[in-house]
Amino acid sequence: MANPYKEIFSVPGTKGFSAAGFLARLPIAMAPIGIVAMLSQTHGEYWLAGAVSATFALTNALISPQVSRLVDRYGQAAVLTPATIVAVIAFLALIAGTNQGWPVWTLFVFAFLAAAMPSMPAMLRARWSDIFRDRPELNTAFAFESAADELVYIAGASLSVGLAVALFPEAGMLISTAFLAVGTFAFVLQRGTEPAVRHVAGSAPQKSAIRLRPVQIITLALIFVGSTFATAEVSAVAITKELGQPNAASLVIGVYAVGSFVVGLILGALNPTMALQKQLMIAVAILALTALPLPFAGTVPMLAIAVFLSGVAISPTFITAFGIVERRVPEAMLTEGVTWVTTGIGIGMALGAFVAGWAVDNFGAQNGFWVSIAAGIGAVLTIGLGQRILAGEDCDDGVCPLVQAAE
């Protein structure tokens, strides 16, 4: 049996942009936790560290789709270069301000400006879509990207905190900023695989991709999915601490991510032919069902097993969700459409961490997992009710008439 991953990387240029893109997206995981590690050590105030980090994360969630919209209009090289320069300068200023004890308000300003950092997962998927459009290899490429995203979250956060603790407070942010600069510019220089700029026929000025019903449905569903991801992390930390084994939290969280990573690679290799909206429905249903045992896992081994099982559907959900976006969004809006979906994941993670933390504080560590169950049900209902639109029924060239009603 041929190795499908070897086949997708046999296309000239794919290894280069994939390697550069992996480096460039490490800051997605490194920067938010790196800001917390840096400021908590230098200022000794966790509220400040969390507030500055949240300013960056939430502002980036709102700005990155607009950056991607400009990419769809003017091309990757034309937009990524200035956006990355702004983000890199802002990160360096944030690091300098922290080190030199500049006024606190300046830290928030620099965090706000750093949010110009582009969504590299969207840029990578746009290149794969341009190469393998309407071909089965695209599902394998998306599977690889979802697995790479998992690896970024596993390695990035640990690397950022580890550097800050082992070397000096700003170390994690310095390396993260270097990865962003080197990775993005190496990515931009590879013009041979850059998607051509396309325009929507009869549409001037171009509308936002978030006004398309398929994008709205997928984004909302992945807000719920992102909530389950964050809830597992928060609850695992709280439960292992309550059980007197706080060091086991990293093992439990790692098992959660590894399960998703492995299943995602397998799915990409198998490349099932079932309709994507049906695959997504199955994935979110499994996600909801496997969350049910979580509140009842009373020991670390039981918790690890339950968390492993609950993570197996994460990558399949991401793979099929991005596949649907690629098919239901016009080519001229694809990068922005993918970015809105990744933004949904980020928003879900932020909301999930907050709600799970509140549940743990008020009802006990074990009960944080009820947030995962509720979020899983929300994802099932969203995808279930959206099946007809996600299937492309009553749509013309991937743009549903209902989109026009939403305008």
Tab-separated table of C-alpha atoms in Angstrom:
chain	number	residue	atom	x	y	z
A	1	MET	CA	0.000	0.000	0.000
A	2	ALA	CA	1.389	3.406	-1.013
A	3	ASN	CA	2.158	5.897	1.738
A	4	PRO	CA	-0.300	8.782	1.171
A	5	TYR	CA	1.859	11.217	3.141
A	6	LYS	CA	4.855	10.430	0.927
A	7	GLU	CA	2.669	11.130	-2.089
A	8	ILE	CA	1.551	14.597	-0.995
A	9	PHE	CA	5.135	15.592	-0.195
A	10	SER	CA	6.352	14.390	-3.590
A	11	VAL	CA	4.961	17.593	-5.107
A	12	PRO	CA	7.757	20.163	-5.525
A	13	GLY	CA	7.752	22.878	-2.883
A	14	THR	CA	5.487	21.144	-0.368
A	15	LYS	CA	8.278	20.101	2.001
A	16	GLY	CA	9.698	23.607	2.037
A	17	PHE	CA	6.517	25.559	2.754
A	18	SER	CA	5.357	22.940	5.261
A	19	ALA	CA	8.610	23.134	7.254
A	20	ALA	CA	8.620	26.948	7.211
A	21	GLY	CA	4.936	27.036	8.126
A	22	PHE	CA	5.437	24.698	11.069
A	23	LEU	CA	8.119	27.004	12.464
A	24	ALA	CA	5.982	30.089	11.860
A	25	ARG	CA	2.948	28.721	13.683
A	26	LEU	CA	4.740	27.642	16.863
A	27	PRO	CA	4.008	31.124	18.325
A	28	ILE	CA	0.294	30.239	18.253
A	29	ALA	CA	0.982	28.038	21.275
A	30	MET	CA	4.157	29.687	22.545
A	31	ALA	CA	3.091	33.349	22.705
A	32	PRO	CA	-0.001	33.250	24.979
A	33	ILE	CA	1.610	31.010	27.610
A	34	GLY	CA	4.993	32.710	27.067
A	35	ILE	CA	3.475	36.080	27.994
A	36	VAL	CA	2.057	34.553	31.179
A	37	ALA	CA	5.371	32.909	32.107
A	38	MET	CA	7.318	36.115	31.370
A	39	LEU	CA	5.125	38.586	33.238
A	40	SER	CA	4.329	36.326	36.187
A	41	GLN	CA	8.060	35.989	36.881
A	42	THR	CA	9.023	39.620	36.302
A	43	HIS	CA	5.998	41.320	37.888
A	44	GLY	CA	4.791	38.642	40.296
A	45	GLU	CA	1.140	39.305	39.408
A	46	TYR	CA	-0.812	36.569	37.681
A	47	TRP	CA	-3.789	38.804	36.976
A	48	LEU	CA	-1.576	41.127	34.939
A	49	ALA	CA	0.063	38.233	33.107
A	50	GLY	CA	-3.328	36.720	32.294
A	51	ALA	CA	-4.841	40.041	31.243
A	52	VAL	CA	-2.008	40.915	28.835
A	53	SER	CA	-2.052	37.389	27.384
A	54	ALA	CA	-5.835	37.528	26.957
A	55	THR	CA	-5.527	40.924	25.241
A	56	PHE	CA	-3.217	39.378	22.666
A	57	ALA	CA	-5.226	36.170	22.197
A	58	LEU	CA	-8.676	37.717	21.885
A	59	THR	CA	-7.516	40.615	19.695
A	60	ASN	CA	-5.689	38.158	17.423
A	61	ALA	CA	-8.893	36.114	17.157
A	62	LEU	CA	-10.643	39.201	15.767
A	63	ILE	CA	-7.815	40.639	13.649
A	64	SER	CA	-6.447	37.471	12.007
A	65	PRO	CA	-9.578	36.885	9.868
A	66	GLN	CA	-9.230	40.450	8.571
A	67	VAL	CA	-5.568	39.806	7.737
A	68	SER	CA	-6.608	36.630	5.919
A	69	ARG	CA	-9.297	38.545	4.058
A	70	LEU	CA	-6.598	40.879	2.761
A	71	VAL	CA	-4.522	37.815	1.819
A	72	ASP	CA	-7.408	36.526	-0.301
A	73	ARG	CA	-7.566	39.910	-2.020
A	74	TYR	CA	-3.880	40.763	-2.484
A	75	GLY	CA	-1.938	37.513	-2.003
A	76	GLN	CA	0.082	35.930	0.782
A	77	ALA	CA	3.416	37.637	0.143
A	78	ALA	CA	1.896	41.123	-0.107
A	79	VAL	CA	0.072	40.874	3.228
A	80	LEU	CA	2.050	38.449	5.399
A	81	THR	CA	5.247	40.492	5.180
A	82	PRO	CA	3.922	43.760	6.682
A	83	ALA	CA	1.631	41.966	9.149
A	84	THR	CA	4.512	39.871	10.448
A	85	ILE	CA	6.817	42.893	10.710
A	86	VAL	CA	4.220	44.681	12.864
A	87	ALA	CA	3.764	41.601	15.070
A	88	VAL	CA	7.499	40.982	15.476
A	89	ILE	CA	8.219	44.611	16.409
A	90	ALA	CA	5.317	44.588	18.882
A	91	PHE	CA	6.524	41.342	20.495
A	92	LEU	CA	10.062	42.734	20.801
A	93	ALA	CA	8.673	45.910	22.367
A	94	LEU	CA	6.626	43.819	24.804
A	95	ILE	CA	9.752	41.888	25.778
A	96	ALA	CA	11.760	45.093	26.182
A	97	GLY	CA	8.987	46.760	28.178
A	98	THR	CA	8.828	43.792	30.515
A	99	ASN	CA	12.576	43.692	30.993
A	100	GLN	CA	12.953	47.443	31.513
A	101	GLY	CA	9.901	47.930	33.718
A	102	TRP	CA	7.973	50.227	31.374
A	103	PRO	CA	4.475	51.384	32.453
A	104	VAL	CA	1.892	48.586	32.570
A	105	TRP	CA	-0.371	50.258	30.010
A	106	THR	CA	2.368	49.964	27.380
A	107	LEU	CA	2.339	46.169	27.780
A	108	PHE	CA	-1.321	46.097	26.797
A	109	VAL	CA	-0.642	48.332	23.781
A	110	PHE	CA	2.171	46.067	22.567
A	111	ALA	CA	0.025	42.949	23.108
A	112	PHE	CA	-2.742	44.576	21.072
A	113	LEU	CA	-0.372	45.396	18.193
A	114	ALA	CA	1.171	41.907	18.283
A	115	ALA	CA	-2.270	40.567	17.400
A	116	ALA	CA	-1.437	41.417	13.766
A	117	MET	CA	0.270	37.980	13.750
A	118	PRO	CA	-1.254	36.109	10.773
A	119	SER	CA	-2.982	32.733	10.943
A	120	MET	CA	-0.359	30.380	9.522
A	121	PRO	CA	-2.599	27.266	9.688
A	122	ALA	CA	-4.934	29.033	7.245
A	123	MET	CA	-2.058	29.986	4.936
A	124	LEU	CA	-0.783	26.404	4.874
A	125	ARG	CA	-4.207	24.926	4.171
A	126	ALA	CA	-4.756	27.473	1.406
A	127	ARG	CA	-1.584	26.249	-0.319
A	128	TRP	CA	-2.576	22.596	0.030
A	129	SER	CA	-6.048	23.434	-1.335
A	130	ASP	CA	-4.544	25.172	-4.346
A	131	ILE	CA	-2.357	22.137	-5.097
A	132	PHE	CA	-4.885	19.331	-4.503
A	133	ARG	CA	-8.243	20.990	-5.141
A	134	ASP	CA	-10.986	18.409	-5.828
A	135	ARG	CA	-8.507	15.552	-5.329
A	136	PRO	CA	-8.491	12.897	-2.549
A	137	GLU	CA	-4.949	13.899	-1.570
A	138	LEU	CA	-6.377	17.075	-0.038
A	139	ASN	CA	-7.942	15.101	2.807
A	140	THR	CA	-4.527	13.577	3.557
A	141	ALA	CA	-2.939	17.032	3.503
A	142	PHE	CA	-5.575	18.365	5.905
A	143	ALA	CA	-5.012	15.356	8.149
A	144	PHE	CA	-1.308	16.148	8.223
A	145	GLU	CA	-2.050	19.782	9.076
A	146	SER	CA	-4.384	18.811	11.922
A	147	ALA	CA	-1.733	16.466	13.315
A	148	ALA	CA	0.843	19.252	13.001
A	149	ASP	CA	-1.503	21.607	14.868
A	150	GLU	CA	-1.703	19.051	17.683
A	151	LEU	CA	2.086	18.796	17.767
A	152	VAL	CA	2.370	22.590	17.929
A	153	TYR	CA	0.107	22.720	20.979
A	154	ILE	CA	1.926	19.806	22.638
A	155	ALA	CA	5.448	21.105	22.047
A	156	GLY	CA	4.968	24.863	21.807
A	157	ALA	CA	3.509	25.562	25.229
A	158	SER	CA	5.979	23.259	26.994
A	159	LEU	CA	8.939	24.790	25.132
A	160	SER	CA	7.866	28.343	25.954
A	161	VAL	CA	7.429	27.709	29.676
A	162	GLY	CA	10.535	25.518	29.875
A	163	LEU	CA	12.761	28.209	28.347
A	164	ALA	CA	11.343	30.920	30.619
A	165	VAL	CA	11.952	28.823	33.730
A	166	ALA	CA	15.328	27.331	32.771
A	167	LEU	CA	16.986	30.435	31.257
A	168	PHE	CA	15.347	33.808	31.971
A	169	PRO	CA	11.730	35.102	31.963
A	170	GLU	CA	11.840	36.546	28.441
A	171	ALA	CA	13.505	33.497	26.841
A	172	GLY	CA	10.318	31.792	25.697
A	173	MET	CA	8.981	34.955	24.074
A	174	LEU	CA	12.295	35.702	22.380
A	175	ILE	CA	12.438	32.254	20.776
A	176	SER	CA	8.750	32.438	19.852
A	177	THR	CA	9.306	35.788	18.120
A	178	ALA	CA	12.347	34.417	16.289
A	179	PHE	CA	10.301	31.443	15.060
A	180	LEU	CA	7.594	33.823	13.815
A	181	ALA	CA	10.053	36.023	11.926
A	182	VAL	CA	12.235	33.306	10.392
A	183	GLY	CA	9.390	30.893	9.651
A	184	THR	CA	7.041	33.421	8.074
A	185	PHE	CA	9.654	35.060	5.868
A	186	ALA	CA	10.947	31.650	4.747
A	187	PHE	CA	7.338	30.757	3.924
A	188	VAL	CA	6.748	33.984	1.975
A	189	LEU	CA	9.912	33.520	-0.098
A	190	GLN	CA	8.518	30.275	-1.541
A	191	ARG	CA	6.445	31.906	-4.268
A	192	GLY	CA	6.124	28.784	-6.414
A	193	THR	CA	3.389	27.310	-4.206
A	194	GLU	CA	1.639	30.582	-3.324
A	195	PRO	CA	-2.045	30.474	-4.364
A	196	ALA	CA	-3.041	32.865	-7.119
A	197	VAL	CA	-5.348	35.736	-6.162
A	198	ARG	CA	-8.901	35.021	-7.255
A	199	HIS	CA	-11.941	37.266	-7.269
A	200	VAL	CA	-15.606	36.487	-6.669
A	201	ALA	CA	-17.520	37.055	-9.889
A	202	GLY	CA	-20.006	39.911	-9.640
A	203	SER	CA	-18.989	40.711	-6.106
A	204	ALA	CA	-17.381	44.087	-5.536
A	205	PRO	CA	-16.394	44.813	-2.912
A	206	GLN	CA	-15.811	41.279	-1.677
A	207	LYS	CA	-17.943	40.317	1.306
A	208	SER	CA	-16.596	38.605	4.402
A	209	ALA	CA	-16.500	34.794	4.512
A	210	ILE	CA	-18.204	34.831	7.933
A	211	ARG	CA	-21.420	35.801	6.144
A	212	LEU	CA	-21.507	32.376	4.481
A	213	ARG	CA	-23.766	29.897	6.275
A	214	PRO	CA	-21.309	26.958	6.084
A	215	VAL	CA	-18.597	29.076	7.710
A	216	GLN	CA	-20.998	30.218	10.431
A	217	ILE	CA	-22.042	26.639	11.203
A	218	ILE	CA	-18.503	25.228	11.265
A	219	THR	CA	-17.161	28.144	13.325
A	220	LEU	CA	-19.915	27.801	15.931
A	221	ALA	CA	-19.412	24.040	16.115
A	222	LEU	CA	-15.672	24.426	16.616
A	223	ILE	CA	-16.240	26.949	19.400
A	224	PHE	CA	-17.910	24.058	21.221
A	225	VAL	CA	-15.125	21.661	20.213
A	226	GLY	CA	-12.444	24.096	21.367
A	227	SER	CA	-14.257	24.328	24.693
A	228	THR	CA	-13.944	20.575	25.207
A	229	PHE	CA	-10.216	20.794	24.481
A	230	ALA	CA	-9.585	23.536	27.055
A	231	THR	CA	-11.895	21.986	29.626
A	232	ALA	CA	-9.921	18.742	29.548
A	233	GLU	CA	-6.710	20.629	30.300
A	234	VAL	CA	-8.137	22.721	33.153
A	235	SER	CA	-9.986	19.817	34.738
A	236	ALA	CA	-7.010	17.459	34.436
A	237	VAL	CA	-4.802	19.944	36.298
A	238	ALA	CA	-7.430	20.419	39.022
A	239	ILE	CA	-8.175	16.706	39.505
A	240	THR	CA	-4.551	15.564	39.622
A	241	LYS	CA	-3.833	18.287	42.174
A	242	GLU	CA	-6.817	17.175	44.253
A	243	LEU	CA	-5.576	13.573	44.077
A	244	GLY	CA	-2.179	14.667	45.376
A	245	GLN	CA	-0.398	13.933	42.081
A	246	PRO	CA	-0.051	17.360	40.390
A	247	ASN	CA	2.893	16.197	38.278
A	248	ALA	CA	0.572	13.711	36.545
A	249	ALA	CA	-1.317	16.571	34.861
A	250	SER	CA	1.228	16.877	32.046
A	251	LEU	CA	0.996	13.120	31.406
A	252	VAL	CA	-2.802	13.201	31.265
A	253	ILE	CA	-2.863	16.222	28.939
A	254	GLY	CA	-0.185	14.630	26.764
A	255	VAL	CA	-2.221	11.434	26.448
A	256	TYR	CA	-5.208	13.528	25.362
A	257	ALA	CA	-3.250	15.191	22.571
A	258	VAL	CA	-1.452	12.005	21.512
A	259	GLY	CA	-4.741	10.167	21.023
A	260	SER	CA	-5.986	12.882	18.712
A	261	PHE	CA	-2.633	13.075	16.888
A	262	VAL	CA	-2.518	9.333	16.124
A	263	VAL	CA	-6.146	9.002	15.019
A	264	GLY	CA	-5.774	12.050	12.769
A	265	LEU	CA	-2.802	10.500	10.952
A	266	ILE	CA	-4.676	7.204	10.537
A	267	LEU	CA	-7.734	8.968	9.122
A	268	GLY	CA	-5.567	10.823	6.636
A	269	ALA	CA	-3.995	7.567	5.485
A	270	LEU	CA	-7.353	5.791	5.091
A	271	ASN	CA	-8.958	8.736	3.261
A	272	PRO	CA	-12.620	7.607	3.655
A	273	THR	CA	-15.052	8.340	0.837
A	274	MET	CA	-18.125	9.045	2.987
A	275	ALA	CA	-19.600	12.529	2.547
A	276	LEU	CA	-17.693	15.016	4.694
A	277	GLN	CA	-20.737	16.401	6.506
A	278	LYS	CA	-21.622	12.848	7.582
A	279	GLN	CA	-18.047	12.207	8.721
A	280	LEU	CA	-18.202	15.419	10.754
A	281	MET	CA	-21.515	14.360	12.311
A	282	ILE	CA	-19.993	11.037	13.368
A	283	ALA	CA	-16.882	12.743	14.738
A	284	VAL	CA	-18.775	15.223	16.937
A	285	ALA	CA	-21.131	12.453	18.094
A	286	ILE	CA	-18.132	10.381	19.213
A	287	LEU	CA	-16.701	13.499	20.856
A	288	ALA	CA	-19.915	13.942	22.864
A	289	LEU	CA	-20.251	10.258	23.788
A	290	THR	CA	-16.640	9.822	24.914
A	291	ALA	CA	-16.984	12.862	27.194
A	292	LEU	CA	-19.637	11.108	29.305
A	293	PRO	CA	-17.226	9.008	31.461
A	294	LEU	CA	-14.962	11.980	32.278
A	295	PRO	CA	-16.743	13.254	35.432
A	296	PHE	CA	-16.575	9.758	36.945
A	297	ALA	CA	-12.824	9.114	36.536
A	298	GLY	CA	-11.624	9.087	40.144
A	299	THR	CA	-8.008	7.976	39.794
A	300	VAL	CA	-5.102	9.123	37.622
A	301	PRO	CA	-5.016	5.892	35.522
A	302	MET	CA	-8.793	6.050	34.988
A	303	LEU	CA	-8.533	9.740	34.163
A	304	ALA	CA	-5.756	9.089	31.623
A	305	ILE	CA	-7.819	6.379	29.908
A	306	ALA	CA	-10.975	8.507	29.854
A	307	VAL	CA	-9.115	11.543	28.533
A	308	PHE	CA	-7.365	9.459	25.853
A	309	LEU	CA	-10.727	8.158	24.605
A	310	SER	CA	-12.287	11.627	24.667
A	311	GLY	CA	-9.479	12.985	22.494
A	312	VAL	CA	-9.680	10.491	19.639
A	313	ALA	CA	-12.335	12.481	17.769
A	314	ILE	CA	-10.630	15.881	17.948
A	315	SER	CA	-8.413	15.557	14.852
A	316	PRO	CA	-11.140	13.855	12.749
A	317	THR	CA	-13.418	16.757	13.634
A	318	PHE	CA	-10.839	19.312	12.537
A	319	ILE	CA	-9.935	17.416	9.341
A	320	THR	CA	-13.530	17.105	8.121
A	321	ALA	CA	-14.456	20.644	9.220
A	322	PHE	CA	-11.638	22.181	7.185
A	323	GLY	CA	-12.491	19.879	4.286
A	324	ILE	CA	-16.075	21.178	4.260
A	325	VAL	CA	-14.890	24.778	4.368
A	326	GLU	CA	-12.596	24.108	1.403
A	327	ARG	CA	-15.554	22.763	-0.606
A	328	ARG	CA	-18.275	25.194	0.478
A	329	VAL	CA	-16.368	28.487	0.424
A	330	PRO	CA	-15.476	30.235	-2.858
A	331	GLU	CA	-11.775	30.108	-3.677
A	332	ALA	CA	-11.499	33.887	-3.389
A	333	MET	CA	-12.569	33.694	0.277
A	334	LEU	CA	-10.869	30.446	1.303
A	335	THR	CA	-8.051	31.801	3.483
A	336	GLU	CA	-10.437	33.994	5.440
A	337	GLY	CA	-12.937	31.137	5.764
A	338	VAL	CA	-10.300	28.797	7.205
A	339	THR	CA	-9.131	31.542	9.562
A	340	TRP	CA	-12.627	32.059	10.961
A	341	VAL	CA	-12.785	28.338	11.718
A	342	THR	CA	-9.422	28.377	13.510
A	343	THR	CA	-10.582	31.499	15.336
A	344	GLY	CA	-13.617	29.542	16.516
A	345	ILE	CA	-11.300	26.948	18.052
A	346	GLY	CA	-9.350	29.675	19.863
A	347	ILE	CA	-12.474	31.390	21.167
A	348	GLY	CA	-13.806	28.036	22.345
A	349	MET	CA	-10.583	27.287	24.194
A	350	ALA	CA	-10.713	30.661	25.960
A	351	LEU	CA	-14.381	30.275	26.906
A	352	GLY	CA	-13.944	26.632	27.898
A	353	ALA	CA	-11.016	27.412	30.187
A	354	PHE	CA	-12.982	30.208	31.854
A	355	VAL	CA	-16.208	28.235	32.358
A	356	ALA	CA	-14.383	25.064	33.434
A	357	GLY	CA	-12.328	27.083	35.914
A	358	TRP	CA	-15.507	28.589	37.337
A	359	ALA	CA	-17.095	25.139	37.600
A	360	VAL	CA	-14.024	23.721	39.352
A	361	ASP	CA	-13.898	26.614	41.831
A	362	ASN	CA	-17.581	26.388	42.683
A	363	PHE	CA	-18.466	22.701	42.327
A	364	GLY	CA	-15.201	20.759	42.630
A	365	ALA	CA	-12.503	19.499	40.290
A	366	GLN	CA	-14.462	16.510	38.992
A	367	ASN	CA	-17.389	18.644	37.870
A	368	GLY	CA	-15.352	20.721	35.436
A	369	PHE	CA	-15.823	17.926	32.903
A	370	TRP	CA	-19.567	18.602	32.740
A	371	VAL	CA	-18.586	21.598	30.627
A	372	SER	CA	-17.091	19.138	28.113
A	373	ILE	CA	-20.336	17.192	28.024
A	374	ALA	CA	-22.419	20.327	27.481
A	375	ALA	CA	-20.037	21.545	24.768
A	376	GLY	CA	-20.131	18.155	23.048
A	377	ILE	CA	-23.921	18.265	22.936
A	378	GLY	CA	-23.740	21.791	21.517
A	379	ALA	CA	-21.427	20.613	18.728
A	380	VAL	CA	-23.738	17.697	17.864
A	381	LEU	CA	-26.805	19.936	17.682
A	382	THR	CA	-25.005	22.530	15.565
A	383	ILE	CA	-23.690	20.033	13.010
A	384	GLY	CA	-26.900	18.002	13.067
A	385	LEU	CA	-29.080	21.006	12.297
A	386	GLY	CA	-26.633	22.224	9.659
A	387	GLN	CA	-26.337	18.980	7.682
A	388	ARG	CA	-28.345	20.188	4.704
A	389	ILE	CA	-26.335	23.382	4.278
A	390	LEU	CA	-23.007	21.616	4.863
A	391	ALA	CA	-23.991	19.057	2.210
A	392	GLY	CA	-24.305	21.890	-0.317
A	393	GLU	CA	-28.004	21.390	-0.958
A	394	ASP	CA	-29.704	24.429	-2.483
A	395	CYS	CA	-26.257	25.933	-3.097
A	396	ASP	CA	-24.676	27.334	-6.244
A	397	ASP	CA	-20.908	26.904	-6.495
A	398	GLY	CA	-20.662	26.385	-2.763
A	399	VAL	CA	-22.498	29.625	-1.876
A	400	CYS	CA	-25.894	28.897	-0.338
A	401	PRO	CA	-28.896	31.143	-1.032
A	402	LEU	CA	-29.340	31.325	2.741
A	403	VAL	CA	-26.099	33.343	2.806
A	404	GLN	CA	-27.863	36.083	0.936
A	405	ALA	CA	-30.666	36.020	3.470
A	406	ALA	CA	-28.067	36.538	6.197
A	407	GLU	CA	-26.843	39.678	4.513
